[in-house]
CSV table of N, CA and C in Angstrom, one decimal:
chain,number,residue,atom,x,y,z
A,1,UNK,N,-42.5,-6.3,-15.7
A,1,UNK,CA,-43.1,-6.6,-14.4
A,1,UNK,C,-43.1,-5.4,-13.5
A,2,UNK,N,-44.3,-4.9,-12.9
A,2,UNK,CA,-44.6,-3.6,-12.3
A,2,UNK,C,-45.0,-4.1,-10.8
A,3,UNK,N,-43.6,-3.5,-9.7
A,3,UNK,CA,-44.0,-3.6,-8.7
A,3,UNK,C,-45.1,-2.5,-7.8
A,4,UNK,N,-45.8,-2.8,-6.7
A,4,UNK,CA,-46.3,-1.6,-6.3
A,4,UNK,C,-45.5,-0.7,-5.3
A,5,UNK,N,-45.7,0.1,-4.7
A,5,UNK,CA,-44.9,0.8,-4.4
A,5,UNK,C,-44.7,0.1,-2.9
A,6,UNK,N,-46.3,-0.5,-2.1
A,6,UNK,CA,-45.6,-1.0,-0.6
A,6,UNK,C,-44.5,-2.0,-1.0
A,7,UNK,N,-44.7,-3.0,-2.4
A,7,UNK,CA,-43.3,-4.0,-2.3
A,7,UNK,C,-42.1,-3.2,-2.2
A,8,UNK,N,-41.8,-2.2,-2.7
A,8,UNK,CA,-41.0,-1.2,-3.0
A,8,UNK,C,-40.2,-1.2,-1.5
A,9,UNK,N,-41.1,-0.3,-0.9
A,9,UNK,CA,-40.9,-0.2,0.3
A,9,UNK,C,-40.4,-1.2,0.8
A,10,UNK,N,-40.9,-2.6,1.0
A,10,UNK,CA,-40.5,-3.7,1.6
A,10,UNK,C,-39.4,-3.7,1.5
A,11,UNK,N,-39.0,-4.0,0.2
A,11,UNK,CA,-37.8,-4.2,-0.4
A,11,UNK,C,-36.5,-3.3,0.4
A,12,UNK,N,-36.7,-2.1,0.4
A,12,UNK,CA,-36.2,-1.1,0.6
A,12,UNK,C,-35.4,-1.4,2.5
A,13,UNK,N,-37.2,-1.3,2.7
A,13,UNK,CA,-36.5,-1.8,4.6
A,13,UNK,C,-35.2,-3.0,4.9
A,14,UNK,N,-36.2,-4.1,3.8
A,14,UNK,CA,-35.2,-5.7,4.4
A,14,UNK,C,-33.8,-5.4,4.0
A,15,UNK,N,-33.3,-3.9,2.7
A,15,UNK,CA,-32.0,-4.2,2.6
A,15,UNK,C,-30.9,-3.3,3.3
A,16,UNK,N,-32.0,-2.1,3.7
A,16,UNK,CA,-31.6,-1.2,4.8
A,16,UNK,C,-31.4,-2.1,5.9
A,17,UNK,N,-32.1,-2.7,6.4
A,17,UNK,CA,-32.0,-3.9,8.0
A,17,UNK,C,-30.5,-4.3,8.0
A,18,UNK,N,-29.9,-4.6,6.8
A,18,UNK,CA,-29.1,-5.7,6.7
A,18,UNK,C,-27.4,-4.5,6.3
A,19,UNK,N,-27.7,-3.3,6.6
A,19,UNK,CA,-26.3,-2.2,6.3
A,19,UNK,C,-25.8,-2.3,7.1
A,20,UNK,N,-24.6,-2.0,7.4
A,20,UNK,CA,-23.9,-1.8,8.2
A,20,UNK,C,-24.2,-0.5,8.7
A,21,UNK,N,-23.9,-0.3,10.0
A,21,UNK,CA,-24.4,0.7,11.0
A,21,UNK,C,-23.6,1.8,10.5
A,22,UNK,N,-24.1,3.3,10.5
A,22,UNK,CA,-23.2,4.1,9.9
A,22,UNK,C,-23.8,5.4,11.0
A,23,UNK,N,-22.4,6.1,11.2
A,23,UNK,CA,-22.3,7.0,12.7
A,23,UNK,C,-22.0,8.6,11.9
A,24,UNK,N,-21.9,8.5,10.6
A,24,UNK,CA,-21.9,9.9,9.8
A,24,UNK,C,-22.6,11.1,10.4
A,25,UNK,N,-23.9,10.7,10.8
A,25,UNK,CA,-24.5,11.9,10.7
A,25,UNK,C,-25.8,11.5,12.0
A,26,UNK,N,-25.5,10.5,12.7
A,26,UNK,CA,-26.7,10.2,13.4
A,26,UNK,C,-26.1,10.2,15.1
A,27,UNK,N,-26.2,11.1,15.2
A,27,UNK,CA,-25.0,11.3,17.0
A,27,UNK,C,-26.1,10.4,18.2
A,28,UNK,N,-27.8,9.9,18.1
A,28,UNK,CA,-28.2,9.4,18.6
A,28,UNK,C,-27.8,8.0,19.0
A,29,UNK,N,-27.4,7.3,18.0
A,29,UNK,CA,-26.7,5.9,17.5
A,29,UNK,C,-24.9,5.8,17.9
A,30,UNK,N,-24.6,7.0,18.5
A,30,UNK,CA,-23.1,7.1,19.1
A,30,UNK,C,-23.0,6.1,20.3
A,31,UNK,N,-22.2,5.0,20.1
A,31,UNK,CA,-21.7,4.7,21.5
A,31,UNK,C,-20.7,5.2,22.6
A,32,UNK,N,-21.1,5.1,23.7
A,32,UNK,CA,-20.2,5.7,24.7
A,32,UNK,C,-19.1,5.5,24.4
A,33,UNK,N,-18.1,7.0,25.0
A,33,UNK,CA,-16.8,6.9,25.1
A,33,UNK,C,-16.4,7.0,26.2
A,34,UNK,N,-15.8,6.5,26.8
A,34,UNK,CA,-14.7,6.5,28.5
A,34,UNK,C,-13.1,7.3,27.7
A,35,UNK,N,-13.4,8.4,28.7
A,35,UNK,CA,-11.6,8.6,28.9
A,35,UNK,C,-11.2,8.8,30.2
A,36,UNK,N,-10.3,8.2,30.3
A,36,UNK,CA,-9.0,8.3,31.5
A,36,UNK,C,-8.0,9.2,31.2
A,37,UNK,N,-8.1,9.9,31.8
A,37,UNK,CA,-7.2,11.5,32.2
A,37,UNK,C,-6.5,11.7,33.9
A,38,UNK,N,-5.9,12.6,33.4
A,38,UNK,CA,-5.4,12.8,35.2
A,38,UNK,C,-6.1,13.8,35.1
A,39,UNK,N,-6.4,14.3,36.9
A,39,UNK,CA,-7.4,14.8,37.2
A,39,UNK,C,-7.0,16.4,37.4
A,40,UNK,N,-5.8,16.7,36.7
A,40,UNK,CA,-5.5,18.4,36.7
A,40,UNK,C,-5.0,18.4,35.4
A,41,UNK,N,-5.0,17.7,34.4
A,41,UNK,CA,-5.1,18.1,32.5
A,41,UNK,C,-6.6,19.1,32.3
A,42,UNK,N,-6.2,20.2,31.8
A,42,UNK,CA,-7.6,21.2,31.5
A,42,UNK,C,-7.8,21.0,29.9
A,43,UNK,N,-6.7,20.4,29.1
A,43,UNK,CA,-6.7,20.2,27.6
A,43,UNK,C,-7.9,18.9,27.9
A,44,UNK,N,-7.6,18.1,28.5
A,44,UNK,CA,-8.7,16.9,28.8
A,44,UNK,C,-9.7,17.4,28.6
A,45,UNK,N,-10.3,18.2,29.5
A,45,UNK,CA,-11.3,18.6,29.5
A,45,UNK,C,-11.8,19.3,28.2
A,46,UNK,N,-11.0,20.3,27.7
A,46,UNK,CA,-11.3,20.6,26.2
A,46,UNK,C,-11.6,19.3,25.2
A,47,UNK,N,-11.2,18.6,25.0
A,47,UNK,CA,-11.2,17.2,24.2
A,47,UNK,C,-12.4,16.7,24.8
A,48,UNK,N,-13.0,16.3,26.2
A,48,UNK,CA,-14.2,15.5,26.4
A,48,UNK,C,-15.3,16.5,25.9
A,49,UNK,N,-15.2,17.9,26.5
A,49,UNK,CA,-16.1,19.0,25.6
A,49,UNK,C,-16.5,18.8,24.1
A,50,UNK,N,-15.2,18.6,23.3
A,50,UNK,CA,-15.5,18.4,21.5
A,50,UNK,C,-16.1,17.4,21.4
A,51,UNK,N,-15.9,16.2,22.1
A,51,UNK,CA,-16.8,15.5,22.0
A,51,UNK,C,-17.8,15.2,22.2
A,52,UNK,N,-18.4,15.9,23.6
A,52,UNK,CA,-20.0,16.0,23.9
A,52,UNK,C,-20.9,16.6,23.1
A,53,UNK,N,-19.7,17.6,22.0
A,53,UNK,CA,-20.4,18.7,21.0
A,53,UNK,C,-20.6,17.9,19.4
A,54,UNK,N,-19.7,17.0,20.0
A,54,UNK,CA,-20.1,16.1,18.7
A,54,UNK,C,-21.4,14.4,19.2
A,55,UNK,N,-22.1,14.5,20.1
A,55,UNK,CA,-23.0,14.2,19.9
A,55,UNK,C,-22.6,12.7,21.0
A,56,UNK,N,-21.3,12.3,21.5
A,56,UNK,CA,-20.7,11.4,21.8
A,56,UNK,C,-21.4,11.4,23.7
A,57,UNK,N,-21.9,10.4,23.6
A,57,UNK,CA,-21.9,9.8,25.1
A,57,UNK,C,-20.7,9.8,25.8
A,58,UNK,N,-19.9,10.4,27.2
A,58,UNK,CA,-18.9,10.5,27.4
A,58,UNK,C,-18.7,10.0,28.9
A,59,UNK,N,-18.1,9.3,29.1
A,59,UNK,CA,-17.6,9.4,31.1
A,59,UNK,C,-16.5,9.2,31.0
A,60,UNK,N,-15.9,10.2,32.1
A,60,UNK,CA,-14.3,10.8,32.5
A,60,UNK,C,-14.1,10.0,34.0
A,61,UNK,N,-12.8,9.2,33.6
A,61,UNK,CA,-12.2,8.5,34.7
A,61,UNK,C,-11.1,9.3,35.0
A,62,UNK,N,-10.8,9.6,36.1
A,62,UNK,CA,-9.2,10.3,36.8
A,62,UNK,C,-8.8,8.9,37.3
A,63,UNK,N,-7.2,9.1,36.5
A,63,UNK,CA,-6.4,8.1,37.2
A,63,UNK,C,-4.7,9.3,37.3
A,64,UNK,N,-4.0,8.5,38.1
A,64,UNK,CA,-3.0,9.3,38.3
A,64,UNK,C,-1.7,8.5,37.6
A,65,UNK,N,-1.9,7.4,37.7
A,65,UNK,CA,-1.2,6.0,36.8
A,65,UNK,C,-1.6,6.2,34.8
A,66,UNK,N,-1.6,7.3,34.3
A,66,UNK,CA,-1.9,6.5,32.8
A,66,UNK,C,-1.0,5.8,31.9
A,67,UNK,N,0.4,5.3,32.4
A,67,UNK,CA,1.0,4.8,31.7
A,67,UNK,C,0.7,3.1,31.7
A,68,UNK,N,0.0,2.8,33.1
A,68,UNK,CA,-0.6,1.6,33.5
A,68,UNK,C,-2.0,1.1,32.3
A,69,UNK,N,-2.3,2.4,32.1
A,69,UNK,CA,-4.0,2.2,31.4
A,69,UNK,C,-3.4,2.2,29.7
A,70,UNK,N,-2.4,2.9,29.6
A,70,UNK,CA,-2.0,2.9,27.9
A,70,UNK,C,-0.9,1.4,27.7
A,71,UNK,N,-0.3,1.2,28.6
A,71,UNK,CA,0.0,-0.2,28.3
A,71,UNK,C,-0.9,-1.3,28.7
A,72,UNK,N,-1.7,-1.4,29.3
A,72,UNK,CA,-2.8,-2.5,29.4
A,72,UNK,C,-3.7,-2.3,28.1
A,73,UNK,N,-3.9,-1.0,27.5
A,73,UNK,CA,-4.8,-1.1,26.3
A,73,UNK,C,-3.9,-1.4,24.5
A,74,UNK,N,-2.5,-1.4,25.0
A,74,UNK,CA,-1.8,-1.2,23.6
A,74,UNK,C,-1.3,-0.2,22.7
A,75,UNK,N,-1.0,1.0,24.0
A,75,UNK,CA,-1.0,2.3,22.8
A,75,UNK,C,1.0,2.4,23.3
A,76,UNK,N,1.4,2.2,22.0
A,76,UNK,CA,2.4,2.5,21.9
A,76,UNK,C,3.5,3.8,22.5
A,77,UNK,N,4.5,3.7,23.5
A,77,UNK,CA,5.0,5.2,24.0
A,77,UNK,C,4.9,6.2,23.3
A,78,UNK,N,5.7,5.4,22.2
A,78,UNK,CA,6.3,7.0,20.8
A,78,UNK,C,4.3,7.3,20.4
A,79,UNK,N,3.4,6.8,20.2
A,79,UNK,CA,2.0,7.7,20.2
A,79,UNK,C,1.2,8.0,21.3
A,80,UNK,N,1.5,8.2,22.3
A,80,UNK,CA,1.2,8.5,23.7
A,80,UNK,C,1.0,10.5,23.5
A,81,UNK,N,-0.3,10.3,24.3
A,81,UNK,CA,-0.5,11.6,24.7
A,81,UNK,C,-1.0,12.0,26.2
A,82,UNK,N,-1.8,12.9,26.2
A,82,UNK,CA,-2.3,13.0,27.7
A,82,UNK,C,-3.5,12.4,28.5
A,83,UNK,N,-4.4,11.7,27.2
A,83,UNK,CA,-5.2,11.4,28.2
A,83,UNK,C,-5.8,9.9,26.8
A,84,UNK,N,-6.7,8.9,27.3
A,84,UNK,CA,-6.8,7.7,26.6
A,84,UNK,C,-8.4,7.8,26.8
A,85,UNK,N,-8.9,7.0,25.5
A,85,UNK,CA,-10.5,6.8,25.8
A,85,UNK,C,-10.3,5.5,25.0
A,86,UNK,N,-12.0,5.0,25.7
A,86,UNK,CA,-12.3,3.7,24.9
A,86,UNK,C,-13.4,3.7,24.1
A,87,UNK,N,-13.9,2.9,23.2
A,87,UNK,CA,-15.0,3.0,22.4
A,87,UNK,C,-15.1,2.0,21.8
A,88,UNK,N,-16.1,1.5,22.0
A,88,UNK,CA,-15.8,0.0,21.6
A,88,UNK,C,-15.4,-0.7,21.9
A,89,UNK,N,-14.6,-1.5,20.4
A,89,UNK,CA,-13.6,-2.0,20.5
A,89,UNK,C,-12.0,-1.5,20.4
A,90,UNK,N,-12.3,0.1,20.4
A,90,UNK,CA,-11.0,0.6,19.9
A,90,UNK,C,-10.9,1.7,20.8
A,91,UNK,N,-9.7,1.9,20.8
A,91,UNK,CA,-8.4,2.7,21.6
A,91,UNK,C,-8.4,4.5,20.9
A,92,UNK,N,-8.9,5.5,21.7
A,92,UNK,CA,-8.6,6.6,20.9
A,92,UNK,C,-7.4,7.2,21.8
A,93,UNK,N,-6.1,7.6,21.6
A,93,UNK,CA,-5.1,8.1,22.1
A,93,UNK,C,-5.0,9.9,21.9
A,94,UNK,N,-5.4,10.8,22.9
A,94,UNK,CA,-4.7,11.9,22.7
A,94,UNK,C,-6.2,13.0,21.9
A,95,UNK,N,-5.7,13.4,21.0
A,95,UNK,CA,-6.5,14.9,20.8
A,95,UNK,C,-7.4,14.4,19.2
A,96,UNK,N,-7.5,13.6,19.1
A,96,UNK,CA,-8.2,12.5,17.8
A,96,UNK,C,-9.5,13.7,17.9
A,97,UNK,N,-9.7,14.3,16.3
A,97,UNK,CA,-11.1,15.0,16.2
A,97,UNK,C,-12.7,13.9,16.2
A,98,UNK,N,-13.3,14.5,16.7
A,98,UNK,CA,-14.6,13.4,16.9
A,98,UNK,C,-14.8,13.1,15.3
A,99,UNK,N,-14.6,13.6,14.2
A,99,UNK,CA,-15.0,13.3,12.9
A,99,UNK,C,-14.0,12.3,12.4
A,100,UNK,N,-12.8,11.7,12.7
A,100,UNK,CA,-12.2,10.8,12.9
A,100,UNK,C,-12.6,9.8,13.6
A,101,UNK,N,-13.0,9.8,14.7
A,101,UNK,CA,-13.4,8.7,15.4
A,101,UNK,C,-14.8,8.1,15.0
A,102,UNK,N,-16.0,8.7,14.4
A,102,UNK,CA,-17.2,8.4,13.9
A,102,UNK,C,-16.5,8.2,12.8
A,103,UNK,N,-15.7,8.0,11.3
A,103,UNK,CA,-15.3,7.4,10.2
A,103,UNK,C,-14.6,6.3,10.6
A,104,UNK,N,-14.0,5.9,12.0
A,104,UNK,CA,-13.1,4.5,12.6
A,104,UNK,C,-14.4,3.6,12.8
A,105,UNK,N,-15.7,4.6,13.1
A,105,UNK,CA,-16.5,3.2,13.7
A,105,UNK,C,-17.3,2.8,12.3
A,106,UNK,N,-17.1,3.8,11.6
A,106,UNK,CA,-18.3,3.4,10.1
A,106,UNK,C,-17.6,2.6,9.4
A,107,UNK,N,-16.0,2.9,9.6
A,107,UNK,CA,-15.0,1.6,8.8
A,107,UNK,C,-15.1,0.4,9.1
A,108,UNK,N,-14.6,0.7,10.6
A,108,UNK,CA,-14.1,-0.6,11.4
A,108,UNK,C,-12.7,-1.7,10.9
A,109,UNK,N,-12.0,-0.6,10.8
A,109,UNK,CA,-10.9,-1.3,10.5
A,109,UNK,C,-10.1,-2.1,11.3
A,110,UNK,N,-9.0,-3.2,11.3
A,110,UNK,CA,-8.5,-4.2,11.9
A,110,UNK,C,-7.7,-3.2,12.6
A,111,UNK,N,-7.9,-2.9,13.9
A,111,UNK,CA,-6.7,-2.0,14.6
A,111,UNK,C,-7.1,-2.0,16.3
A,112,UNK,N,-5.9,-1.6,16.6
A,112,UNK,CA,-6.2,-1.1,18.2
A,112,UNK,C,-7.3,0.3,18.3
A,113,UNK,N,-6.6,1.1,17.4
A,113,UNK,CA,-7.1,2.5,17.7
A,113,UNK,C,-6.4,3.7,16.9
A,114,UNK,N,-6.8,5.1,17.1
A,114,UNK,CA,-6.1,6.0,16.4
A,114,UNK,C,-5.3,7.0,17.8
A,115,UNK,N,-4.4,7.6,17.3
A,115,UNK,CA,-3.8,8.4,18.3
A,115,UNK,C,-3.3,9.2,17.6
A,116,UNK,N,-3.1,10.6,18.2
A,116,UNK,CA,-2.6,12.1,18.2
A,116,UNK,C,-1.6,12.0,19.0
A,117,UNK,N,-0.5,11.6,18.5
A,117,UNK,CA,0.9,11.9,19.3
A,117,UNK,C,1.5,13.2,19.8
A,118,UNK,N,1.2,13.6,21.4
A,118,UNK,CA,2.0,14.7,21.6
A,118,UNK,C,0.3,15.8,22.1
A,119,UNK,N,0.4,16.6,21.4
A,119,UNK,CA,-0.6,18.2,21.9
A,119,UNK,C,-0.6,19.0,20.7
A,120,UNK,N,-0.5,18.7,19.5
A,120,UNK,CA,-0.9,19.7,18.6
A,120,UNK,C,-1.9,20.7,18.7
A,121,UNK,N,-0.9,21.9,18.7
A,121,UNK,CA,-1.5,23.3,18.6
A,121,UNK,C,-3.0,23.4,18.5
A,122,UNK,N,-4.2,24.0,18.5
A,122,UNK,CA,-5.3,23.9,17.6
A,122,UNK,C,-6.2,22.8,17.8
A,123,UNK,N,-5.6,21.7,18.4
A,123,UNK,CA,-6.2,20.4,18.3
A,123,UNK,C,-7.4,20.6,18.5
A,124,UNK,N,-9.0,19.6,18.5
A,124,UNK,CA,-9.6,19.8,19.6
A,124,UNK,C,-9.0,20.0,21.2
A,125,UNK,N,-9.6,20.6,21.8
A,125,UNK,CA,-9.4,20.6,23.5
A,125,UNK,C,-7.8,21.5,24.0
A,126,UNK,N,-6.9,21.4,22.4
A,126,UNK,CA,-6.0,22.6,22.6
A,126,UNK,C,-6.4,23.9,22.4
A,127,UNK,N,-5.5,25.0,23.3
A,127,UNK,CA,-5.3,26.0,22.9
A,127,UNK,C,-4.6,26.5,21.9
A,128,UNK,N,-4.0,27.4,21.3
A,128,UNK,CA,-3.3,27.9,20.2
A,128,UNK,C,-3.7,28.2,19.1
A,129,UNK,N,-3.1,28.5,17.9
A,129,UNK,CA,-2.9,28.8,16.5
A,129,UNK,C,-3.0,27.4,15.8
A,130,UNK,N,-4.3,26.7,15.1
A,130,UNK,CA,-4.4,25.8,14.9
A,130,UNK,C,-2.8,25.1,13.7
A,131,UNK,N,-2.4,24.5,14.0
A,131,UNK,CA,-1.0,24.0,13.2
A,131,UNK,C,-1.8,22.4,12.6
A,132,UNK,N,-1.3,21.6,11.4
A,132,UNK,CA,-1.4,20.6,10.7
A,132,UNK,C,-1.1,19.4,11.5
A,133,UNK,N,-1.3,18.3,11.6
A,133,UNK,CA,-1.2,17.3,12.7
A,133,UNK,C,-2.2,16.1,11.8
A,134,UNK,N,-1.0,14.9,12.3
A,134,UNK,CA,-1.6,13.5,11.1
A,134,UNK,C,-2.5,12.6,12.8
A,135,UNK,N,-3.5,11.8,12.2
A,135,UNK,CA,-4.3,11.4,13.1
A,135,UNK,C,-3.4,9.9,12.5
A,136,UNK,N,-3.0,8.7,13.7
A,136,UNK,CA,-2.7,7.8,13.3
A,136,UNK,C,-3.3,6.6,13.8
A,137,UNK,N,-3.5,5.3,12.9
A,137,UNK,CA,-3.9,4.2,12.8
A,137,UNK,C,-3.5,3.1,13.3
A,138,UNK,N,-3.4,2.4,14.2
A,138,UNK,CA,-2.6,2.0,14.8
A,138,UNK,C,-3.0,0.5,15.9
A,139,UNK,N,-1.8,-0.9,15.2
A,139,UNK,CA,-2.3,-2.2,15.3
A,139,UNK,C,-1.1,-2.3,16.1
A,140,UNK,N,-1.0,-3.8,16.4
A,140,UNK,CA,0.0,-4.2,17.2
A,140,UNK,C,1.4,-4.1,16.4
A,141,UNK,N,1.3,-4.3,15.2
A,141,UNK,CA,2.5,-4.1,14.3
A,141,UNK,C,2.6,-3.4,13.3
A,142,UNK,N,1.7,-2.3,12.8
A,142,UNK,CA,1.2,-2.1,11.7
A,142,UNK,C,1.0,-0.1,12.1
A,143,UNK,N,1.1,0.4,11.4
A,143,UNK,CA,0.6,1.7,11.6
A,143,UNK,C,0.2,2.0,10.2
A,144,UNK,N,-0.8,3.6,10.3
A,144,UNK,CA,-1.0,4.1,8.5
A,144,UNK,C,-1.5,5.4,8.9
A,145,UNK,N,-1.2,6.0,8.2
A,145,UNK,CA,-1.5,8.0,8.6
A,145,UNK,C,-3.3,7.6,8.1
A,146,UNK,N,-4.3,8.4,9.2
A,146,UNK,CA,-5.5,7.9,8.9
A,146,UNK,C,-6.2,9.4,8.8
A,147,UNK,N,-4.7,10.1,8.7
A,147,UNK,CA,-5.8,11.6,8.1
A,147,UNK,C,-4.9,12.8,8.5
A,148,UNK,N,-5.1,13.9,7.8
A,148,UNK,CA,-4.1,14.8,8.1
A,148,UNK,C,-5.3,16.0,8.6
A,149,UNK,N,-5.1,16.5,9.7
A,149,UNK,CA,-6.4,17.5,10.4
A,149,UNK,C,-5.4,18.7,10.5
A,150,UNK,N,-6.2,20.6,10.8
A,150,UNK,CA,-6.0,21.2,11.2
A,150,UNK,C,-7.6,21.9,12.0
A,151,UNK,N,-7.1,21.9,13.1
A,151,UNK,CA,-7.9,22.0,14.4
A,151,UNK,C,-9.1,20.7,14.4
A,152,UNK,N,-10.1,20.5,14.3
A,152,UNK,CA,-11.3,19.5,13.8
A,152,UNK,C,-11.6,19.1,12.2
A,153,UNK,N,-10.8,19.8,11.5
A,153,UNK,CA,-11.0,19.7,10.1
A,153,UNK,C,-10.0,18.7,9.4
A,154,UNK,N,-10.3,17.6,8.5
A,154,UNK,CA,-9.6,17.3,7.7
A,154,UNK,C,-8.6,17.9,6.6
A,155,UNK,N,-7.5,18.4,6.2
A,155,UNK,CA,-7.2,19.1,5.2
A,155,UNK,C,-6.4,18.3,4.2
C-alpha cells in the first residue's frame, strides 16, 4: 500500500502535535525566568546576562530578605546561593548554566529545582579560572547530581 506524500505529511504533523515540547534548540519557545537577587550582587547580574544570551525571557526582582524567598520556595540552606529564579514549575538556585535549565524543562522531572551550591569559580555570571562544579537536583527529600559543568559546559 502506497501512501502519497500530502498523507505523509499529515501523518507527520498529527504526531509532531502530540510531542512533548522540547527547549533544545528553540530559545523562541523559552519561558520566562524571574530571579530575586539583592540589589548590590554584580555575580547576579553576570548569571541574568548568561541567560538573556541564552535566549531566556528574564525579570530581576531586588529583595533584601532572600532567605524569606528560598524558604517559601523549598531550596534547602546547605544548597543556597546568592540569588533564586523561578521557571515554571521549578526552582533554579544559584549559578545553574542555561543548558541545564533548558534539559530540566525538556525532562521535567519530579523535583523542586536544580541548584549550584555556593559561587563556583567560572560559573556562569562568575568571575575566575573556571574550576569543576556538580549542578544539583533537588525534591523535598530526594537529591541526584544532575550534571557535572565547568564554566557553561558539561564535562
Amino acid at each position: 500500500m502506497l501512501i502519497s506524500r500530502r498523507q505523509a505529511l499529515a501523518a507527520f504533523a498529527a504526531v509532531a502535535a502530540y510531542a512533548p515540547q522540547s527547549y533544545a534548540g528553540d530559545a523562541t519557545s523559552l519561558p520566562p525566568i524571574s530571579v530575586t537577587k539583592d540589589p548590590n550582587c554584580s555575580c547576579c547580574e553576570g548569571w541574568v546576562d548568561h541567560l538573556k544570551h541564552a535566549g531566556f525571557p528574564v525579570t530581576v526582582v531586588t529583595a533584601t530578605n532572600l532567605k524569606a524567598t528560598k524558604a517559601r520556595l523549598g531550596v534547602p540552606e546547605d544548597l543556597a546561593s546568592c540569588h533564586t529564579a523561578e521557571i515554571g514549575a521549578y526552582v533554579v538556585e544559584g549559578h545553574v548554566p542555561a543548558i541545564a535549565i533548558r534539559r530540566l524543562l525538556d525532562e521535567q522531572p519530579r523535583a523542586i529545582g536544580l541548584a549550584v551550591p555556593g559561587m563556583p569559580a567560572g560559573s556562569p555570571g562568575m568571575g575566575g579560572e573556571p574550576e569543576a562544579y556538580d549542578v544539583i537536583l533537588f525534591a523535598k527529600d530526594a537529591r541526584s547530581n544532575y550534571g557535572r559543568y565547568r564554566a557553561d559546559q558539561a564535562i
